[in-house]
Short mmCIF file of C-alpha atoms and ligand atoms in Angstrom, two decimals:
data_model
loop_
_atom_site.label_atom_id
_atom_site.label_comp_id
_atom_site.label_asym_id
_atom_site.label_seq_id
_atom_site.Cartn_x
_atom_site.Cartn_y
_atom_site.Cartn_z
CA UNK A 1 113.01 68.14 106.45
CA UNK A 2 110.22 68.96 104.22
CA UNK A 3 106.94 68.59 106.48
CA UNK A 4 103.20 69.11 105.90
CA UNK A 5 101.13 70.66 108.70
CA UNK A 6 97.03 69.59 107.91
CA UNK A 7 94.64 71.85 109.88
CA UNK A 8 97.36 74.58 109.94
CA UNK A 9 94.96 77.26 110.73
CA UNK A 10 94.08 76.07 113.62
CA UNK A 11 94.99 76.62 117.63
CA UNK A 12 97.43 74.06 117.57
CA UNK A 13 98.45 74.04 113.71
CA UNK A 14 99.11 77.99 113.72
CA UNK A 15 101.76 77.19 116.21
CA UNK A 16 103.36 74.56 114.35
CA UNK A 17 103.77 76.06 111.96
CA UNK A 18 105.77 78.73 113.70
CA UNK A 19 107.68 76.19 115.22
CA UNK A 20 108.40 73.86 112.55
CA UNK A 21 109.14 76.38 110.07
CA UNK A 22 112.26 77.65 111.71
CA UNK A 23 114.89 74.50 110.50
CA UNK A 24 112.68 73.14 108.24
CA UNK A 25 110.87 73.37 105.07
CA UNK A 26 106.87 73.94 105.82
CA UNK A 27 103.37 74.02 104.26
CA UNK A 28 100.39 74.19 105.42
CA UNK A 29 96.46 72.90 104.27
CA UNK A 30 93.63 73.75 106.08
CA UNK A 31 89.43 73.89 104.51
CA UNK A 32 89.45 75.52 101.57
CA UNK A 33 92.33 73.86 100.30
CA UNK A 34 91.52 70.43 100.76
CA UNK A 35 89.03 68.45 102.83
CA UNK A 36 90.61 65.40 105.19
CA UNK A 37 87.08 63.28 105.04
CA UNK A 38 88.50 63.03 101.01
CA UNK A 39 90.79 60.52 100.41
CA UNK A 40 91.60 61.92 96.88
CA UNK A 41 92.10 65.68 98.75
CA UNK A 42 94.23 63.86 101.05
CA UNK A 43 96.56 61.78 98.66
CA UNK A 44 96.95 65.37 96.23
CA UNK A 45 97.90 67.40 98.54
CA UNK A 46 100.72 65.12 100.16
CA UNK A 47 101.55 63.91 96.31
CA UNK A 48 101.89 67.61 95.51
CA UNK A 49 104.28 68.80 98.31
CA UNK A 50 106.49 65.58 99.05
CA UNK A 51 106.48 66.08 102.65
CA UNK A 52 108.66 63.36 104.60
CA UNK A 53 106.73 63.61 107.48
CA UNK A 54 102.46 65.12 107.20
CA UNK A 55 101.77 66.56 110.57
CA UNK A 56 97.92 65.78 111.18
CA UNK A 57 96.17 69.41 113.49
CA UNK A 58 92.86 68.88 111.30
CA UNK A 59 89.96 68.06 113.81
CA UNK A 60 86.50 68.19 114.57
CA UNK A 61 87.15 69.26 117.89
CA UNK A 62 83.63 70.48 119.13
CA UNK A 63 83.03 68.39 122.15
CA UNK A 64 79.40 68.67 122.82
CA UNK A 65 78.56 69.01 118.97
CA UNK A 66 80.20 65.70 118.59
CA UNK A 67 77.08 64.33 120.00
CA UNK A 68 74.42 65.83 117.77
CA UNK A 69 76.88 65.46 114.76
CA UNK A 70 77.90 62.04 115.17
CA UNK A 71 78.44 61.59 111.18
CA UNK A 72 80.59 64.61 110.67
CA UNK A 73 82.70 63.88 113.62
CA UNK A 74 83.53 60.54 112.60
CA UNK A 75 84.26 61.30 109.69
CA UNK A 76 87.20 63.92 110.55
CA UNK A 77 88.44 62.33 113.38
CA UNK A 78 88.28 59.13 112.25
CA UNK A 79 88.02 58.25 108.36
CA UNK A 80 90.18 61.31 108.13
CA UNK A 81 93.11 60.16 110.30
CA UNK A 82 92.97 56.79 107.89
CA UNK A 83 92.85 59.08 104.79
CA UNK A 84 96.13 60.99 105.80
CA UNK A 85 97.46 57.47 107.05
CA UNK A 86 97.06 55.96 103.75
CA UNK A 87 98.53 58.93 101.99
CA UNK A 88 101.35 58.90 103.88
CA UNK A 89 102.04 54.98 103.25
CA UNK A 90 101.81 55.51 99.60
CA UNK A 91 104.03 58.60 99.64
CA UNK A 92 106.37 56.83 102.03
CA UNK A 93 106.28 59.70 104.42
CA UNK A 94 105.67 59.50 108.50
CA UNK A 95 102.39 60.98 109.95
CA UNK A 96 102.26 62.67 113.61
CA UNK A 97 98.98 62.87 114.73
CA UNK A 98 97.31 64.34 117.69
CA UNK A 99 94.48 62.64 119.91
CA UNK A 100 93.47 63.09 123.28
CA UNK A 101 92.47 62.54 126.95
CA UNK A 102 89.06 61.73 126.45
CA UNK A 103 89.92 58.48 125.17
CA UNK A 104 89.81 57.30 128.49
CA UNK A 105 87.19 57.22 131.51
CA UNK A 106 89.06 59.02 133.82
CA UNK A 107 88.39 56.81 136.56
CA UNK A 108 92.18 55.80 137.27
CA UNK A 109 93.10 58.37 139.91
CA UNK A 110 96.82 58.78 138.71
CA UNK A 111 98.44 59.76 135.62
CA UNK A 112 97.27 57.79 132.39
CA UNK A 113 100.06 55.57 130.72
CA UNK A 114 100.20 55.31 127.11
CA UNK A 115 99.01 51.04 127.37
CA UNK A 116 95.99 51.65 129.65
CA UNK A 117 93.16 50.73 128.53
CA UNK A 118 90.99 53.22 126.12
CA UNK A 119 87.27 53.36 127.28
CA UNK A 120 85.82 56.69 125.77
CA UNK A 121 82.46 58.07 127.50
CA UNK A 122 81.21 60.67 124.62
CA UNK A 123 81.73 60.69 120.93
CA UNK A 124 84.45 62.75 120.52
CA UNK A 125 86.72 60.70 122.74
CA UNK A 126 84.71 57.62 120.60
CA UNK A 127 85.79 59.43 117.44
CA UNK A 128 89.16 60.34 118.14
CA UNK A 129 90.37 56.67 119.41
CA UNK A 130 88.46 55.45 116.29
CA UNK A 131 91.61 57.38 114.53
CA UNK A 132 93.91 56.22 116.51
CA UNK A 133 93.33 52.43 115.79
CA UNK A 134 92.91 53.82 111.94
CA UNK A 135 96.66 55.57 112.36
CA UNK A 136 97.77 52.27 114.30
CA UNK A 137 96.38 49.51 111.55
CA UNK A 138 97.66 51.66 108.40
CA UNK A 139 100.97 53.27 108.81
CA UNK A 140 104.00 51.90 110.62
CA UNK A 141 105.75 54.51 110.61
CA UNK A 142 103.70 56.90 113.01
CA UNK A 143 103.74 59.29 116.09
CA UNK A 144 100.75 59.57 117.99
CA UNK A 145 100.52 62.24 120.27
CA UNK A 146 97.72 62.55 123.10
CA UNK A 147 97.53 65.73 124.95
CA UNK A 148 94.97 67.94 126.84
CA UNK A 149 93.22 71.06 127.84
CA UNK A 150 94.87 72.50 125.02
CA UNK A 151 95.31 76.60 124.84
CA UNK A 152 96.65 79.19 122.19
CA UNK A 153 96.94 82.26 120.53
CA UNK A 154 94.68 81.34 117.68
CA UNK A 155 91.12 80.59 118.13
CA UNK A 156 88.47 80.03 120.84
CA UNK A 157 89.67 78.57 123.95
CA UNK A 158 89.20 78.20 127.99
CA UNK A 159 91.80 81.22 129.21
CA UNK A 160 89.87 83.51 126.15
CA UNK A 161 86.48 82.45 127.73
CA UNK A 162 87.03 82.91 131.14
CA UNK A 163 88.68 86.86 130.73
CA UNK A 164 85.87 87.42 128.51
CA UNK A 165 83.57 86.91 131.46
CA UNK A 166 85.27 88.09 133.44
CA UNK A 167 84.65 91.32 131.49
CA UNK A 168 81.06 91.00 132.01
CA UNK A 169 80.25 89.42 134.80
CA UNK A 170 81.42 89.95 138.83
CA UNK A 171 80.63 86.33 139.46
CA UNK A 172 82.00 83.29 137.31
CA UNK A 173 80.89 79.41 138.02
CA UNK A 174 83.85 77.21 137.65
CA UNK A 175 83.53 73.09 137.88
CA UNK A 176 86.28 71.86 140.59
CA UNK A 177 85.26 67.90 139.93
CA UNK A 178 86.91 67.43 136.87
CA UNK A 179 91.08 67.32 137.13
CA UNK A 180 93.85 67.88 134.30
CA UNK A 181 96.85 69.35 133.16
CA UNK A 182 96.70 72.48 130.77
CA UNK A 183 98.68 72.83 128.14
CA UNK A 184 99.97 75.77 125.82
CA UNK A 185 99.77 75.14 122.20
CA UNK A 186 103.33 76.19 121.42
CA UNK A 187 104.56 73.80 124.21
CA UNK A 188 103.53 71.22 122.51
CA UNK A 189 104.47 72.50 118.87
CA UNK A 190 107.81 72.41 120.54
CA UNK A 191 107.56 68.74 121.87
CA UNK A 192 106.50 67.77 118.80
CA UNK A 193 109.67 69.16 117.14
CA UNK A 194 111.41 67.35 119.24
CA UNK A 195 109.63 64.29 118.43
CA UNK A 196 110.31 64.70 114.67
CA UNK A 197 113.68 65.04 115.21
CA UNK A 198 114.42 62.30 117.18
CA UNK A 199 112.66 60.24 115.08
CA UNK A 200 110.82 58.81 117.67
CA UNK A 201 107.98 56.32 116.74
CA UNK A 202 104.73 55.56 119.04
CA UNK A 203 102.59 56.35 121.37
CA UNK A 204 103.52 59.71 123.66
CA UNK A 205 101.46 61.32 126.36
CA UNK A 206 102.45 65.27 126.02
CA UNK A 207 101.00 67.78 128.35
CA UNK A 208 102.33 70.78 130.88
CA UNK A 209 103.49 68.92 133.90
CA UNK A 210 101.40 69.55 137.02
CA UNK A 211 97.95 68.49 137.82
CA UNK A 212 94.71 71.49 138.42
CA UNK A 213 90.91 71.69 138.53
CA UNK A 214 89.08 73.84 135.86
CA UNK A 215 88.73 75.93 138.84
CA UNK A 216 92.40 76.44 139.78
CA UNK A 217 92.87 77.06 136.28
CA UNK A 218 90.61 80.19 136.20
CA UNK A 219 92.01 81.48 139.48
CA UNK A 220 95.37 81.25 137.92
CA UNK A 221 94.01 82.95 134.47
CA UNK A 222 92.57 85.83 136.63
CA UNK A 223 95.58 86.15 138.61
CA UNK A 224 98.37 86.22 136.26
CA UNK A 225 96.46 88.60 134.18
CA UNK A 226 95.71 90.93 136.74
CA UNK A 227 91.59 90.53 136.96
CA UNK A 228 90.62 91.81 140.20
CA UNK A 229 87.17 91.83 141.67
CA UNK A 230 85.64 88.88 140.13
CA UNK A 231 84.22 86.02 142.21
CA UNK A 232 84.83 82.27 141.14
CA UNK A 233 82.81 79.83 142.71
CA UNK A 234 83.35 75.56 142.62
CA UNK A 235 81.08 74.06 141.17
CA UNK A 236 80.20 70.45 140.22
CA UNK A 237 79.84 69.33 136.66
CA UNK A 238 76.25 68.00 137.39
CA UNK A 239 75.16 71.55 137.58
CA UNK A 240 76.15 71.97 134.12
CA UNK A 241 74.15 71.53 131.22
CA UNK A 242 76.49 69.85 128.37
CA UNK A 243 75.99 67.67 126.14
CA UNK A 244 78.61 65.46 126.41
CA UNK A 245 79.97 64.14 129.49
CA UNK A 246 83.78 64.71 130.19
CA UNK A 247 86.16 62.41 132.63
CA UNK A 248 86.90 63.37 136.09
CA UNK A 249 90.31 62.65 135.99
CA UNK A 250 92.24 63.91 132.80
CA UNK A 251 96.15 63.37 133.73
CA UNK A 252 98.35 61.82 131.37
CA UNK A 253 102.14 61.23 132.24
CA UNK A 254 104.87 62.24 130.14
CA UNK A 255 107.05 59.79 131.47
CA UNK A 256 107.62 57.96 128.20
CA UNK A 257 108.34 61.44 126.33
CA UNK A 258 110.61 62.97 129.11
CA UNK A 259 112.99 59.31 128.62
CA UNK A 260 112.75 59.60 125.05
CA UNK A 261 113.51 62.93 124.30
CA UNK A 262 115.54 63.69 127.56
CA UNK A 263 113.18 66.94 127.90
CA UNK A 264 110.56 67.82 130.83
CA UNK A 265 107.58 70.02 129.57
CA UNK A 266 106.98 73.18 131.39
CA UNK A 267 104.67 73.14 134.60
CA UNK A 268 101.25 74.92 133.30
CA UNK A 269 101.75 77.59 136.09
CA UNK A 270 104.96 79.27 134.15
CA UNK A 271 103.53 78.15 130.68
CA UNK A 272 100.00 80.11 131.40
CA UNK A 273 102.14 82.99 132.68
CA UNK A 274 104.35 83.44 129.54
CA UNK A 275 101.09 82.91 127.50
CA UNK A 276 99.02 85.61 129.91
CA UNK A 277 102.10 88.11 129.94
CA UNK A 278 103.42 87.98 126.16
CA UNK A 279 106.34 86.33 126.94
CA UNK A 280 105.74 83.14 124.98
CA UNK A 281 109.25 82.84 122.15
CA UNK A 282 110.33 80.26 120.51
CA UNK A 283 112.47 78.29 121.96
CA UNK A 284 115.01 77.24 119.03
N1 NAP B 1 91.60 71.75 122.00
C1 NAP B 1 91.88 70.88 122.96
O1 NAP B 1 91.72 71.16 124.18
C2 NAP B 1 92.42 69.51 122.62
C3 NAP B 1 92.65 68.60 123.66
C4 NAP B 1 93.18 67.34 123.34
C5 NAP B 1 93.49 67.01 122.02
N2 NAP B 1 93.24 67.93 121.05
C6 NAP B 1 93.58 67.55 119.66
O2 NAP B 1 94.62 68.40 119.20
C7 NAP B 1 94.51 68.63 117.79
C8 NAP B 1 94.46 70.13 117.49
O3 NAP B 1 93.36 70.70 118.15
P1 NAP B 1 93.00 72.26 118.03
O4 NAP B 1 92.24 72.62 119.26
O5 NAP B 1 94.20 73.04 117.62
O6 NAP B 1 91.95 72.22 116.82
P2 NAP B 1 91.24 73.45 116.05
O7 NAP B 1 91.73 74.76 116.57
O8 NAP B 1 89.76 73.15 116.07
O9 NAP B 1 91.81 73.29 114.57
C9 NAP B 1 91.41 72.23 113.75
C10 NAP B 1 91.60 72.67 112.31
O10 NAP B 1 91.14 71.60 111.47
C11 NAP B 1 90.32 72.16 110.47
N3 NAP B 1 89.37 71.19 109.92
C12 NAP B 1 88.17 70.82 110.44
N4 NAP B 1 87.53 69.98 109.59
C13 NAP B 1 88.35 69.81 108.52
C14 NAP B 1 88.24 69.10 107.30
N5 NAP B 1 87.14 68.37 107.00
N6 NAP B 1 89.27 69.16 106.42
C15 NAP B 1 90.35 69.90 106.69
N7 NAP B 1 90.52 70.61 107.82
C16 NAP B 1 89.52 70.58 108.73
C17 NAP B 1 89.61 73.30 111.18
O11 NAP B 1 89.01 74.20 110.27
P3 NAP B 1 87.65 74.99 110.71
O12 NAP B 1 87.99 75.76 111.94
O13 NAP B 1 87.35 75.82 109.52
O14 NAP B 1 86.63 73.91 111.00
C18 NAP B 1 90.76 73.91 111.97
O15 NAP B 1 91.51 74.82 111.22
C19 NAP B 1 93.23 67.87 117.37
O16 NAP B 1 93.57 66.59 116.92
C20 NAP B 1 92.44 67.74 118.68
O17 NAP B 1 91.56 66.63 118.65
C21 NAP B 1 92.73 69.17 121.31
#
């Protein structure tokens, strides 16, 4: 299948295209080469390649900057998503698209379901359900994939952060009052292979399985990679200063994916590990 990966340098994107490209025929765009708030940029560069599917990794995904940068977040995360979903209607090709866990409140207390209601407390989450009713409204023919706590190879992320200071510092503050599931980036490039090639259509929740605080998650980072002698102490968000304000409870269940595709995702503990140790392959 010819396939188009948008925002292909990127955490997620740089694994896709990894994963994607081995079976099928894959090119990537990223800034530089075209800009997704352009609905010209996005129409050329999916007229130019002929994908039959446009996998959408392009986002403004700077949580607390959403707040301060309200115009330019909209406009990637959600004009952007209808730019690539017109594209793709005129081109007749299918668009996967990635949103997220901040769409909702986090006040349920167990795993998310794909109907629950959205009810997004900061403006990213605001932005990025704005795309999904823009995906939703335009283009039939559509995956939407919301995951969480994302992690990878490429880029700036919460396992870099927390060995980095580690480095420096013998004590690191870690909030325990805010619960999800992490998830490795070429996990989910996988699941979204599978996806593809189902041709499966929807709505999917797609995370790790298993359930952690962001302070069980840096325990874990400094124990699978060996970190001894640093001190992580709970703490609650309030003692944060941010921006934006996150949910408490982030867990989405991949019930509906697991039926569809007949697959369970990894739990994070052995998907952190293969990520901490170098083990991480593609699985064909
Ligand atoms: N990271 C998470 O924890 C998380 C959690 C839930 C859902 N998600 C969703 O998962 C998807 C992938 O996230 P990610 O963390 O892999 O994102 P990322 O690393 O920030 O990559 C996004 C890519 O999009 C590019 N981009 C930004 N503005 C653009 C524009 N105007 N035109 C074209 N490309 C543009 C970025 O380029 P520059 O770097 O040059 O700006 C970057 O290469 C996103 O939809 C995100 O909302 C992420």
């Amino acid at each position: 299948m010819k396939i188009l990966v948008m925002g292909h340098k990127g955490m997620l994107g740089s694994d896709l295209m990894d994963v994607l490209g081995r079976g099928h025929e894959v090119t990537g765009v990223d800034v530089g080469e075209f800009d997704i708030t352009s609905g010209t940029d996005c129409a050329r560069v999916v007229r130019e390649f002929r994908p039959e599917a446009v996998v959408n990794a392009a986002a403004y995904t700077d949580v607390d900057g959403c707040e301060t940068h309200r115009d330019a977040c909209f406009a990637v995360n959600a004009d952007g998503v209808r730019n690539v979903a017109e594209a793709c209607r005129a081109a007749g090709a299918k668009a996967v698209h990635y949103s997220t866990d901040y769409v909702f409140d986090g006040t349920k207390g167990d795993p998310y379901l794909e109907e629950d209601p959205c009810r997004p407390i900061n403006a990213y989450g605001e932005s990025k359900r704005r795309g999904e009713e823009a995906l939703v409204e335009t283009l039939e023919r559509h995956v939407l994939i919301r995951t969480a706590w994302l992690y990878g190879r490429q880029g700036k992320n919460f396992v870099k952060a927390i060995l980095a200071k580690a480095r420096d510092e013998g004590t690191l503050r870690v909030v325990d009052d805010q619960v999800g599931s992490p998830t490795f980036t070429l996990d989910l490039a996988q699941a979204t292979k599978l996806l593809i090639e189902r041709d499966c259509l929807g709505t999917y929740h797609v995370t790790n399985r298993g359930v952690c605080s962001w302070y069980d998650f840096a325990r874990r980072i400094l124990e699978y990679a060996q970190v001894a002698g640093v001190t992580v102490v709970p703490i609650p968000s309030s003692e944060l200063d941010r921006k934006a304000r996150r949910p408490a409870y982030s867990v989405l269940s991949n019930r509906k994916f697991m039926e569809a595709t007949q697959k369970t995702m990894r739990p994070w503990q052995v998907a952190l590990n293969d990520y901490l140790t170098g083990q991480s392959h593609i699985h064909r």
